[in-house]
XYZ file of C-alpha atoms in Angstrom:
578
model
C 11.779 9.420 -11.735
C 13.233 12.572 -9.913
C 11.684 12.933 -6.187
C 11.816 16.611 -5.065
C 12.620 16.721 -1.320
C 9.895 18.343 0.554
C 10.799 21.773 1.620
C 12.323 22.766 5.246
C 10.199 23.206 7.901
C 9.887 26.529 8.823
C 7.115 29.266 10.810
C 4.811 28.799 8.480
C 4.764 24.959 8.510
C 4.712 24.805 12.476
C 2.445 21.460 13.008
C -0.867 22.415 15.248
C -0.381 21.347 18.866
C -3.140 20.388 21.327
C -2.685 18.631 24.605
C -3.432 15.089 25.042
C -2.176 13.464 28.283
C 0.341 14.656 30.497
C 2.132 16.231 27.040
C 1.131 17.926 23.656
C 0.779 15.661 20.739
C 0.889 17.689 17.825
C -0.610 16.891 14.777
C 0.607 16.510 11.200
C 0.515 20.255 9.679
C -2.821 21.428 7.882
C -4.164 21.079 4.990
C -3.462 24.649 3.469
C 0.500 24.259 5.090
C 1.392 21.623 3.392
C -0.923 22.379 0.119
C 0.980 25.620 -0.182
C 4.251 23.762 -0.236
C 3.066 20.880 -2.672
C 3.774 22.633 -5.407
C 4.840 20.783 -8.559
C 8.350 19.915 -9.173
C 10.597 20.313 -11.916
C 10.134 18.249 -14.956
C 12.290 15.644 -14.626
C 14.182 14.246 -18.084
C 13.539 10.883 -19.064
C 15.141 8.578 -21.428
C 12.386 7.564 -24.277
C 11.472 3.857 -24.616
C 12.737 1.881 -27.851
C 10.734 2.648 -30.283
C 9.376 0.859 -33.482
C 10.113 2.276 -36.400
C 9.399 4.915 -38.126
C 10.307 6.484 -34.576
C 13.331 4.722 -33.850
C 15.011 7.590 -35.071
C 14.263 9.856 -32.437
C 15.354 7.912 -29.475
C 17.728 10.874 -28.885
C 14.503 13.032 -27.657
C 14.118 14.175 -24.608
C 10.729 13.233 -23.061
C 9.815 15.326 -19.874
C 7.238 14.745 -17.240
C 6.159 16.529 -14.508
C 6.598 14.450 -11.008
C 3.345 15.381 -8.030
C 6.173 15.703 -5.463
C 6.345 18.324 -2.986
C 9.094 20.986 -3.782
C 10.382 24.263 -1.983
C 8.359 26.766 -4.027
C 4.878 26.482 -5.115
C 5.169 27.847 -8.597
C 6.078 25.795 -11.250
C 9.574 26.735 -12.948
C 10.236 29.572 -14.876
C 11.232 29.067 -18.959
C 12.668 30.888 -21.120
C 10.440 32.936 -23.766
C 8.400 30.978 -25.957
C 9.129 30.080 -29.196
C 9.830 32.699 -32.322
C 6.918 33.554 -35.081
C 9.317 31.079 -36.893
C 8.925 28.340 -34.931
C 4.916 29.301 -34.198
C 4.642 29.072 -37.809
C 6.388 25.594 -38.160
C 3.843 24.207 -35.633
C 1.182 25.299 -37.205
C 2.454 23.998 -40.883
C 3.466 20.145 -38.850
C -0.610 20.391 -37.006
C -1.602 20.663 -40.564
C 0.373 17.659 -42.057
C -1.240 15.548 -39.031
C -4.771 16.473 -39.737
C -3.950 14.985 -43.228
C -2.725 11.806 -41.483
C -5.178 9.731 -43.983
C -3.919 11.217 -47.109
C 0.094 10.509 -46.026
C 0.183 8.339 -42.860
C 4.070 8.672 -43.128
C 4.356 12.176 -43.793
C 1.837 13.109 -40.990
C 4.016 10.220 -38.111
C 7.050 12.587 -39.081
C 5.281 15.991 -38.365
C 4.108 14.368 -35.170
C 7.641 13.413 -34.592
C 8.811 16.808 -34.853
C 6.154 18.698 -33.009
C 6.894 16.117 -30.312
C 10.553 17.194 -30.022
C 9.591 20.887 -30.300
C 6.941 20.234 -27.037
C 10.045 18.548 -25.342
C 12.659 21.505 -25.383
C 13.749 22.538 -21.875
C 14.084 25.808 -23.281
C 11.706 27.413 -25.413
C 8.449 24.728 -25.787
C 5.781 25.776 -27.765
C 3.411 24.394 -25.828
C 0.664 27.517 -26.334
C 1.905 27.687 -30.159
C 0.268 24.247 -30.359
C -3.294 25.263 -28.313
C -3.174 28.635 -29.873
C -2.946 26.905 -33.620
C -6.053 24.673 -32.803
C -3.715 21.484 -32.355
C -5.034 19.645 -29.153
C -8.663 18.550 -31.247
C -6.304 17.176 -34.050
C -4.337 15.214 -31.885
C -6.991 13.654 -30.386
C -8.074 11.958 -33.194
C -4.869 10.664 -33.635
C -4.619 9.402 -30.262
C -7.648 7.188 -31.414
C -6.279 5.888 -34.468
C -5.544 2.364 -34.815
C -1.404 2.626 -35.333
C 0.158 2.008 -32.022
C 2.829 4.389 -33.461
C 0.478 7.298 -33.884
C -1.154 6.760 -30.689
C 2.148 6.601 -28.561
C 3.436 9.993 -30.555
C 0.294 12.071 -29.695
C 0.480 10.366 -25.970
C 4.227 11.879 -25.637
C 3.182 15.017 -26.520
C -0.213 14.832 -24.499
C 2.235 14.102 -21.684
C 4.223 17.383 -21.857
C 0.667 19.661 -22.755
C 0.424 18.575 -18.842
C 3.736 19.099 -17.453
C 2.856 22.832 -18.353
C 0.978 25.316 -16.396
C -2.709 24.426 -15.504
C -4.478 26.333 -17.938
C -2.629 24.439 -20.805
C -3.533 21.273 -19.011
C -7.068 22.465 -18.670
C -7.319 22.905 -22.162
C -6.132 19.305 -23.202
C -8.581 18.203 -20.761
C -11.167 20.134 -22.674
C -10.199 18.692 -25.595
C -10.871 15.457 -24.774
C -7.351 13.981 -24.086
C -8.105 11.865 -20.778
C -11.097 10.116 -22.170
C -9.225 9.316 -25.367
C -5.763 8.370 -23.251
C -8.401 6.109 -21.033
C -9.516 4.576 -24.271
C -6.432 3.266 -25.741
C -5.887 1.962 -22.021
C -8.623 0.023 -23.014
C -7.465 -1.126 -25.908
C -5.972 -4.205 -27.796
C -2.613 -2.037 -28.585
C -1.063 -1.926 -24.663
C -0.909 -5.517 -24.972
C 1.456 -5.406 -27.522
C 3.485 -1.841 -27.213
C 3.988 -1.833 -23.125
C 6.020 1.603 -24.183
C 2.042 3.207 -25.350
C 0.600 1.776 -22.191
C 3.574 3.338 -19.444
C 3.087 6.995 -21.936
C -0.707 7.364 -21.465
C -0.148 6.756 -17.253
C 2.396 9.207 -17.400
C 0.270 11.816 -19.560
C -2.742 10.857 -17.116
C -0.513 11.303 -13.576
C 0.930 14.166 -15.348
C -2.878 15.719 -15.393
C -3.885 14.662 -11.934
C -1.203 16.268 -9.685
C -1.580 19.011 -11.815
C -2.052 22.250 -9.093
C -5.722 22.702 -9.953
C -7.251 19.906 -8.253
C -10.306 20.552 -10.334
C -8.103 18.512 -12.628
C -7.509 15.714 -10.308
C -11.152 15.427 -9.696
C -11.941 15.411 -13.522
C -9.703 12.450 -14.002
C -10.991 10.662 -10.626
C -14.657 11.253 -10.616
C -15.458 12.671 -14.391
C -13.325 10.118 -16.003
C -13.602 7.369 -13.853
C -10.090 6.870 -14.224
C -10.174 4.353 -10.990
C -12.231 1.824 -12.730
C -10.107 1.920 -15.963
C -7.192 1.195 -14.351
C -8.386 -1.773 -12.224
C -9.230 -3.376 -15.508
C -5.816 -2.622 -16.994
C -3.953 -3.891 -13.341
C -6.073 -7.177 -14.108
C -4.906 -7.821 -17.788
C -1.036 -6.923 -16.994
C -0.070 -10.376 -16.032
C -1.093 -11.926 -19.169
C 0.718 -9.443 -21.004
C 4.203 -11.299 -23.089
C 5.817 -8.274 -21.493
C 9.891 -7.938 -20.567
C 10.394 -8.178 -16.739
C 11.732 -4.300 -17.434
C 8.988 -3.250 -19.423
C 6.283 -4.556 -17.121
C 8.128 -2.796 -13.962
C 8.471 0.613 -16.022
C 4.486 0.225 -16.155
C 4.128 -0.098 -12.809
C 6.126 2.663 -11.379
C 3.954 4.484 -13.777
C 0.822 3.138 -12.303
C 2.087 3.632 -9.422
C 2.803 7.204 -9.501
C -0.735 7.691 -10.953
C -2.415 6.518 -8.491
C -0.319 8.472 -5.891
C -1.363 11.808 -7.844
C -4.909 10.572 -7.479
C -4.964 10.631 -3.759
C -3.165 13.838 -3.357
C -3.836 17.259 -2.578
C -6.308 19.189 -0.433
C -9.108 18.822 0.205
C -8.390 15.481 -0.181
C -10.807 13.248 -2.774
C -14.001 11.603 -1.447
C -12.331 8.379 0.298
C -14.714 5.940 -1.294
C -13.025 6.706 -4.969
C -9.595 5.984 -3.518
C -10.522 3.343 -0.384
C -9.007 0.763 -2.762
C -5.895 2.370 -3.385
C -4.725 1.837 0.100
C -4.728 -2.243 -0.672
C -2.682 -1.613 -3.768
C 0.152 0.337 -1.522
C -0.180 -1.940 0.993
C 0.967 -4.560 -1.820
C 3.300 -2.780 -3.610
C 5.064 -1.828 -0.169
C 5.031 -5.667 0.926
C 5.858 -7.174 -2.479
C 8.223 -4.901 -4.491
C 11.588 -4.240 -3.838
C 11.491 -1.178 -6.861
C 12.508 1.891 -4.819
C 10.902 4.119 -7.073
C 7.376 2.472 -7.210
C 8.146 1.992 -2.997
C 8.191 5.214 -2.721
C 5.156 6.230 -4.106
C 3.222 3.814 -2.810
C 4.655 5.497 0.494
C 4.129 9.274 -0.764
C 0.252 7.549 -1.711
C -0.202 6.287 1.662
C 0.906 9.809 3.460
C -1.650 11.547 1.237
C -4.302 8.872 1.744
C -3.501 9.651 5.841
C -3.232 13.043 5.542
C -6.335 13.799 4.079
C -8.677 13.546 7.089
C -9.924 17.018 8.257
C -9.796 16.216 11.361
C -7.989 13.323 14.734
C -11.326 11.358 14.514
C -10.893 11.275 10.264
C -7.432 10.705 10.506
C -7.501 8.013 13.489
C -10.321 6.274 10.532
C -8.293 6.662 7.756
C -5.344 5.151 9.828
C -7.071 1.969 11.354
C -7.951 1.522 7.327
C -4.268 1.705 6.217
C -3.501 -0.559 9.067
C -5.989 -3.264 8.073
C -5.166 -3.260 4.160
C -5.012 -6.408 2.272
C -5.983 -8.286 6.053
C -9.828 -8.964 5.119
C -11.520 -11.361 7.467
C -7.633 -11.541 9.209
C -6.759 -10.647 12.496
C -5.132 -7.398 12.820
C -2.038 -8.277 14.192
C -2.066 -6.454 18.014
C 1.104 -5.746 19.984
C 3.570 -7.247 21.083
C 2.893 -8.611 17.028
C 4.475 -6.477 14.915
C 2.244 -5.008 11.716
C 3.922 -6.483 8.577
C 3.360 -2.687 7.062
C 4.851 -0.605 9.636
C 7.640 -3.108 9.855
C 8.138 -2.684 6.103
C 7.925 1.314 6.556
C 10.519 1.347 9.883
C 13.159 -0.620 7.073
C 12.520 2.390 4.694
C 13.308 5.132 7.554
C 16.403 3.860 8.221
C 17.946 4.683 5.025
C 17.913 8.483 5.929
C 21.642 9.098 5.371
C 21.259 8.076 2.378
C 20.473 11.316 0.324
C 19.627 10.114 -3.158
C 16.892 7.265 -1.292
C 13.547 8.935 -2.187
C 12.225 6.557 0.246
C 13.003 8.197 4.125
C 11.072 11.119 3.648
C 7.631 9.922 2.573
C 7.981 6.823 5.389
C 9.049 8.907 8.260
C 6.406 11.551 7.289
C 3.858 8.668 7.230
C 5.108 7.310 11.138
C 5.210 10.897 12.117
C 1.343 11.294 10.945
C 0.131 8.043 12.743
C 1.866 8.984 15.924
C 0.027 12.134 15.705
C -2.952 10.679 16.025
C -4.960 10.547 19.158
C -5.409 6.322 18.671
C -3.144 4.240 21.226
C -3.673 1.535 19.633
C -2.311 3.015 16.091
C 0.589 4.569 18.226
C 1.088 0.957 19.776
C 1.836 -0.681 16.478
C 4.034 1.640 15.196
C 5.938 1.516 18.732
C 5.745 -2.194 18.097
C 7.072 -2.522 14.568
C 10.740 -0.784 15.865
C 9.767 2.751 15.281
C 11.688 4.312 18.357
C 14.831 2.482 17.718
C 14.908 3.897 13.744
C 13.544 7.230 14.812
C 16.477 7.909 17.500
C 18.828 6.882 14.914
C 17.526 8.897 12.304
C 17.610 12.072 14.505
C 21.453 11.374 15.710
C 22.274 11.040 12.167
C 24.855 13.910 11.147
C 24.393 12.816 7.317
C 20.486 12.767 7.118
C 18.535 15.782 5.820
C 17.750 18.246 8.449
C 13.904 17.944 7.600
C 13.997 13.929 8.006
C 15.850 14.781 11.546
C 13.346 17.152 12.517
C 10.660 14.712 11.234
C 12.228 11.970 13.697
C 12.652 14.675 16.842
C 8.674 15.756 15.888
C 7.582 11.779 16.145
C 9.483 11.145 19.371
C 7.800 13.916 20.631
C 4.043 12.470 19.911
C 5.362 9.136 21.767
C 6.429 11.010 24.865
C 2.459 12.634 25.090
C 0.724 9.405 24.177
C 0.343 6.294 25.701
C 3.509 4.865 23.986
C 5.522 7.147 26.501
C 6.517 3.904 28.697
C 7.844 2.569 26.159
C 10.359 5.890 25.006
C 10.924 5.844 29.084
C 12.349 1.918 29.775
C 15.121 2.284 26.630
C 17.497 4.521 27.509
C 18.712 5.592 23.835
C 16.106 8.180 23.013
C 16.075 10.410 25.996
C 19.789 10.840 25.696
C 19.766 11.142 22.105
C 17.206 14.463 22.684
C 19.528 15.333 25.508
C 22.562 15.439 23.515
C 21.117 16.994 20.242
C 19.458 19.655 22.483
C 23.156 20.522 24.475
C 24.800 20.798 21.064
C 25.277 23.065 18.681
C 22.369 21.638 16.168
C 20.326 24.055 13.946
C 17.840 25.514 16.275
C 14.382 23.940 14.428
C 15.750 20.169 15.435
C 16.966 21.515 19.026
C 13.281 22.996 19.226
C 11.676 19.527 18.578
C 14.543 17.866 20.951
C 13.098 20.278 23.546
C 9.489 19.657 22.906
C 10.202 15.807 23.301
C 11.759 16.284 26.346
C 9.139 18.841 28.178
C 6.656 15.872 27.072
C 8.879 12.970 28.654
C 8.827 15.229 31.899
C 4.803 15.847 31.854
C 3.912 12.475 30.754
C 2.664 11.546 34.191
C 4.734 8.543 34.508
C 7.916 7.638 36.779
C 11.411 8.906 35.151
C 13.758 5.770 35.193
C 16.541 6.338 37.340
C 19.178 6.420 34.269
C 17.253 9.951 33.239
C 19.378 12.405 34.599
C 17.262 14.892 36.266
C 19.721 17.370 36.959
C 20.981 17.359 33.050
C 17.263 17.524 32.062
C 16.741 20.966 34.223
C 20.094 22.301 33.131
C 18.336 21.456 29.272
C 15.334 23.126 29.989
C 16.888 26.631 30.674
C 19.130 26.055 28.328
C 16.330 25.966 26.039
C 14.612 28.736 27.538
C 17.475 30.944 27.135
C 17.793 30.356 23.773
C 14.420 31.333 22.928
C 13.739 28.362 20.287
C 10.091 29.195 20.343
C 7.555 31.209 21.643
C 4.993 28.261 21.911
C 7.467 25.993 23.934
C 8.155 28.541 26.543
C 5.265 27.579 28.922
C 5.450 24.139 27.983
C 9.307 24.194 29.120
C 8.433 25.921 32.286
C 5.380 23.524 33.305
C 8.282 20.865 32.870
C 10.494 22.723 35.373
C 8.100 22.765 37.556
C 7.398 19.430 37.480
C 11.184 18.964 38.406
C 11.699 21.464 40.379
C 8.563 20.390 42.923
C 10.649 16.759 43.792
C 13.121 19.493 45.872
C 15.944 18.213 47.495
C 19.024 19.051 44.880
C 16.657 20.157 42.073
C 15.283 22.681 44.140
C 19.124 23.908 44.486
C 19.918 23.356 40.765
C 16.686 25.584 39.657
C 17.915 28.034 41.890
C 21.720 28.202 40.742
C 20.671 28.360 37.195
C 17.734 31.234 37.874
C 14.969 28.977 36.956
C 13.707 29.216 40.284
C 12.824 32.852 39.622
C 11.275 32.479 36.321
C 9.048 29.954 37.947
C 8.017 32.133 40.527
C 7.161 34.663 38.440
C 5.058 32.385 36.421
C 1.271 32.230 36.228
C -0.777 28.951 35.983
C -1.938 28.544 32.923
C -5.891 28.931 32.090
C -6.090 29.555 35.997
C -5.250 25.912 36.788
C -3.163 24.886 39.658
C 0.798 24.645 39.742
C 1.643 20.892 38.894
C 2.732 19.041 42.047
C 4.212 16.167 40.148
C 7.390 14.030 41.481
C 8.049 12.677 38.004
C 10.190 9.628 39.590
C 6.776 9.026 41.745
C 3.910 6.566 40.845
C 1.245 8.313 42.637
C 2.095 12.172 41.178
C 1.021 14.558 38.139
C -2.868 14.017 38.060
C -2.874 17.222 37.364
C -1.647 16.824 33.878
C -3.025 13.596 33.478
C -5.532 13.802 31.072
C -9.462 13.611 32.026
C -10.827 9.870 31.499
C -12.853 10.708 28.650
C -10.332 13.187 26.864
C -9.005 9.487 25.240
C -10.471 6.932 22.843
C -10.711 3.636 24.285
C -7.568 1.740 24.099
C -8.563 -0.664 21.201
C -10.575 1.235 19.242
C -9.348 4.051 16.627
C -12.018 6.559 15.240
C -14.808 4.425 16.237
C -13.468 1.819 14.308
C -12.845 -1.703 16.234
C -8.830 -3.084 15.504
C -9.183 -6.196 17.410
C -10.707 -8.253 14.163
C -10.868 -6.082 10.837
C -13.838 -7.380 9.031
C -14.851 -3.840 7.544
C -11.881 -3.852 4.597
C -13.856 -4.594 1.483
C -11.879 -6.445 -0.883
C -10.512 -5.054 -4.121
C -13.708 -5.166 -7.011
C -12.791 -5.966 -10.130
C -13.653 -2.231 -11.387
C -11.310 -1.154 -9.135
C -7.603 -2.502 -8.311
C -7.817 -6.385 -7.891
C -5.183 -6.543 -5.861
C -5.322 -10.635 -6.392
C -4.317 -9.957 -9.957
C-alpha cells in the first residue's frame, strides 16, 4: 500500500501556541488545518490476488484503491476525459449481460470481468458511464449471489466506484453496496476465498476515508460496520488460510479501521474506544510495516480528535492504558511497552520509503502537546528525547519529520519534562547547532522556539549550556526574522539572560540586544522577568500559577496510577483475545 507523506508545514499549518509553565507548549494543529490537508491520495496500483478460474485470466488487471493518507493537495487527482460514446455504450451492453447472470452465469462472470478492467484504467475509467447506465443496483445483486467468483468481481469494481470522487461513492452507498459488502463479510464464502474477504475491506476503507465524512459516518454508525468486523477478527484464526493470505487481510483490516477513526470532527469515541486495543496489539505484536503503520496513522487520528487539552489529555491516558485492563499502568522510571514500541518506529526517519516515522513522531509530538505531565513523563521515559534529537540532526530525514522532532523538543522544554531535556547535554546543542546553520528556516524556527522555552522554563541551566552561545542564538534568530510569533518569546528569553549581568550584560550589549530590550514593553502589562536561569530561587514570574496545571498523576480527570476504566474488547466489537 502506497503512504502519501503528509504535506510540509507551512503558515497555514502553524500549530496553536498557549503558555503553560515557564514556556509555550503548543498544541497539535486544528482540526480544520490538518482536515484541509487530509486530502485523499493517489490511487495506488495493486497487484490482483490469484484468482480461481474463470478469472484467472485477468491476473494482468490492474486493481486500484484509494489509500486515507494525508497528501499535499486536498483534491483528489485529475484524469483524463472520460470514456468515448463507444466505450459508454460497451458498458451499458456488459451491465446488461450481468443482469442476465441467471440465464448465462458464464457469459455474465466475463462481462463483469471486462467492466472490471474498464473501472480500473488509470486513464479514462468509466466510472459515471456505469452509475449513469443504472449499473450500481445490478451489481448489487451480484454481490449477493452465492458464487464466490461473482461476489469478488462486483467487490473489485465496488472498490474502484469508491476510489472516485464522493458523489460516485455516495451513489454506491445509495445503492446499497456497504450493507451488501458487510453481508458477504458475514458469510460462509471468506472462509474459503481469503482474496473476497481482503476485496470487500478494501471497497469498505475505500468508502470511509472517502472526503465526505458523511460517508465515514454511514459506514460507522448506519452500517454498524464496527460490530461486523469484530465478528469477522474472531473467525480469522480458524480460517485454513496461507500465512500471506491471512496477513494481506489484515493490513486490509487494518487500514479500515484507520479510515474509521479519521477525519474531523472526529467520530463519537464510544464507536471507535475499541479500536485503540486493536492498535495497541497490532503495534506490540506485528512486525508488518504496512499494517504498523496504520495502526500508528489510527492511533494519531484516535489522539487527534479531541476538541480540546482536557479531550485530548482523555483520549491520551486511554491510548496509554490499552490492552492493560485491571494492570498497572506502568509509571516512570518504567517505560510504557507502547511508547517504547513507537520511539523504535521514529528512529527510522532517514529512511525515506519507511511509512512508519511520520505517523509515530506525529503521534509523540501530539502527546507532548498535551498539558498531562504524567503523559509527557512516559513518553520522556520510553527514550523519546534521545530519538527525537537524532531525528532532528538527521541530514537524510524529511524536513517535515525534522521539524516534527524540533516541534516535540520544544513541548518538553515548557512542560514538566524540561529537567529531563536540561541534565543530557545532546539536545540543547543539537537546537544550538541546527539554529547557527544554514537549515531551512521552518526547522531553525522550531530550533529557536525550543530554545526560548529551555531559557524560560524556570529551572537552573546546567553549566555545559553555553549562555553566551545561547544569547548570540537568540539575535541571531531575531535578525533573521523566522517568525513574527517568536519575536517576543525570543526577547522574554534575552531577558531572562541578560538580567544574570556580569558578561551577558556585555554580550547583549555588543550584539545590540541590549537596545532592543530596552525598547521593549512587558507583555499584557506584566513585569520584566528577573530570572537568573542558572539560579534555583529565580523566574517565578514565568512560573506558571499553581492551578494553571493538572495534578501530576492525573490526565483529563482520568487517574493513571491503576487503569481499571479500559473496558475490554466485546465480542461485537474487536476481541482483541482472538
Amino acid at each position: 500500500m502506497y503512504h502519501a507523506q503528509p504535506a510540509p508545514m507551512d503558515k497555514q499549518d502553524v500549530r496553536q501556541r498557549f503558555g503553560i509553565g515557564g514556556g509555550l507548549r503548543r498544541r497539535a494543529e486544528n482540526a480544520a488545518a490538518r482536515t484541509a490537508r487530509d486530502g485523499a491520495a493517489e490511487p495506488a496500483v495493486l497487484q490482483a490476488p490469484e484468482l480461481s478460474a474463470p478469472t484467472a485470466e485477468l491476473d494482468g488487471l490492474l486493481r486500484t484503491r484509494r489509500v486515507p493518507r494525508p497528501s499535499v493537495s486536498a483534491r483528489r487527482p485529475q484524469r483524463s476525459t472520460g470514456p468515448s460514446a463507444k466505450e459508454a455504450s460497451e458498458v451499458a451492453s456488459l451491465i446488461d449481460s450481468i443482469a442476465g447472470a441467471r440465464s448465462d452465469p458464464i457469459q455474465a462472470v466475463r462481462a463483469l470481468t471486462r467492466l472490471r478492467g474498464l473501472i480500473c484504467s488509470t486513464t479514462k475509467p468509466c466510472t459515471q458511464a456505469l452509475i449513469d447506465a443504472g449499473g450500481l443496483p445490478v451489481l448489487v445483486e451480484r454481490l449477493r449471489e452465492s458464487s464466490p467468483v461473482m461476489q469478488f468481481e462486483a467487490a473489485w469494481v465496488f472498490t474502484n466506484i469508491a476510489s472516485g470522487s464522493s458523489a460516485q461513492a455516495s451513489a454506491m452507498v445509495s445503492a446499497g453496496a456497504v450493507e451488501a459488502v458487510l453481508d458477504v463479510l458475514a458469510s460462509p464464502a471468506v472462509a474459503e476465498r481469503p482474496e473476497l474477504c481482503d476485496q470487500c475491506l478494501c471497497a469498505l476503507a475505500n468508502v470511509a476515508g472517502d472526503e465526505d465524512l458523511r460517508l465515514r459516518d454511514w459506514v460507522l454508525l448506519e452500517a454498524g460496520a464496527v460490530g461486523h468486523l469484530g465478528r469477522l477478527y474472531e473467525q480469522v484464526p480458524g480460517f485454513a488460510w496461507s500465512f500471506h493470505s491471512r496477513m494481506q487481510v489484515l493490513r486490509s483490516l487494518t487500514w479500515l479501521m484507520s479510515a474509521l477513526c479519521r477525519g474531523q470532527p472526529a467520530p463519537p469515541l464510544e464507536e471507535v474506544d475499541c479500536a485503540f486495543d486493536y492498535f495497541a496489539q497490532v503495534l506490540l505484536g506485528a512486525d508488518d510495516v504496512e499494517m504498523l503503520a496504520e495502526a500508528v496513522w489510527g492511533l494519531c487520528y484516535l489522539v487527534e480528535g479531541g476538541l480540546d487539552d482536557r479531550a485530548a489529555c482523555t483520549r491520551a491516558a486511554r491510548l496509554l492504558s490499552a490492552g492493560l485492563a485491571g494492570e498497572q499502568l506502568p509509571l516512570p522510571p518504567a517505560q510504557h511497552p507502547l511508547l517504547v514500541k513507537l520511539v523504535q518506529c521514529a528512529r527510522v526517519a532517514g529512511e525515506r520509503t519507511n511509512p512508519l516515522a511520520v505517523p509515530a513522531l506525529r503521534l509523540l509530538g501530539t502527546l507532548l502537546s498535551t498539558s498531562a505531565d504524567a503523559v509527557g513523563g512516559m513518553v520522556v521515559a520510553a527514550g523519546a528525547l534521545s530519538v527525537l534529537t537524532d531525528v532532528a540532526l538527521d541530514p537524510f530525514a524529511p524536513l517535515q519529520v525534522r521539524c516534527e522532532a524540533a516541534w516535540s523538543l520544544s513541548n518538553v522544554a515548557a512542560g514538566a519534562q524540561a529537567q529531563h531535556l536540561l541534565d543530557s547535554t545532546r539536545p540543547v546543542a543539537a537546537l544550538c547547532d541546527i539554529l547557527e546553520s544554514d537549515a531551512p528556516q521552518g526547522l531553525r524556527s522550531e530550533c529557536a522556539w525550543a530554545l526560548a522555552n529551555v531559557v524560560r522554563c524556570g529551572r537552573p541551566l546546567p553549566r555545559h549550556v553555553d549562555h553566551k552561545r545561547l544569547l548570540r542564538l537568540i539575535d541571531v534568530a531575531l535578525s533573521a526574522g523566522l517568525e513574527a510569533a517568536l519575536e517576543p518569546v525570543l526577547l522574554e528569553a534575552a531577558q531572562a539572560l541578560v538580567n544574570c549581568g556580569g558578561e551577558l550584560l556585555c554580550e547583549a550589549r555588543a550584539c545590540g540586544l541590549l537596545e532592543r530590550l530596552q525598547g521593549r514593553e512587558a507583555p499584557h502589562g506584566l513585569p520584566e522577568p528577573k530570572p537568573c536561569p542558572h539560579d534555583d530561587g529565580a523566574n517565578r514570574e514565568n512560573r506558571p500559577p499553581q492551578n494553571a496545571k493538572l495534578g501530576k498523576d492525573r490526565v483529563g480527570g482520568l487517574q493513571l496510577g491503576s487503569v481499571n476504566h479500559c473496558v475490554p474488547l466485546q465480542l461485537a466489537k474487536l476481541n482483541r483475545n482472538a
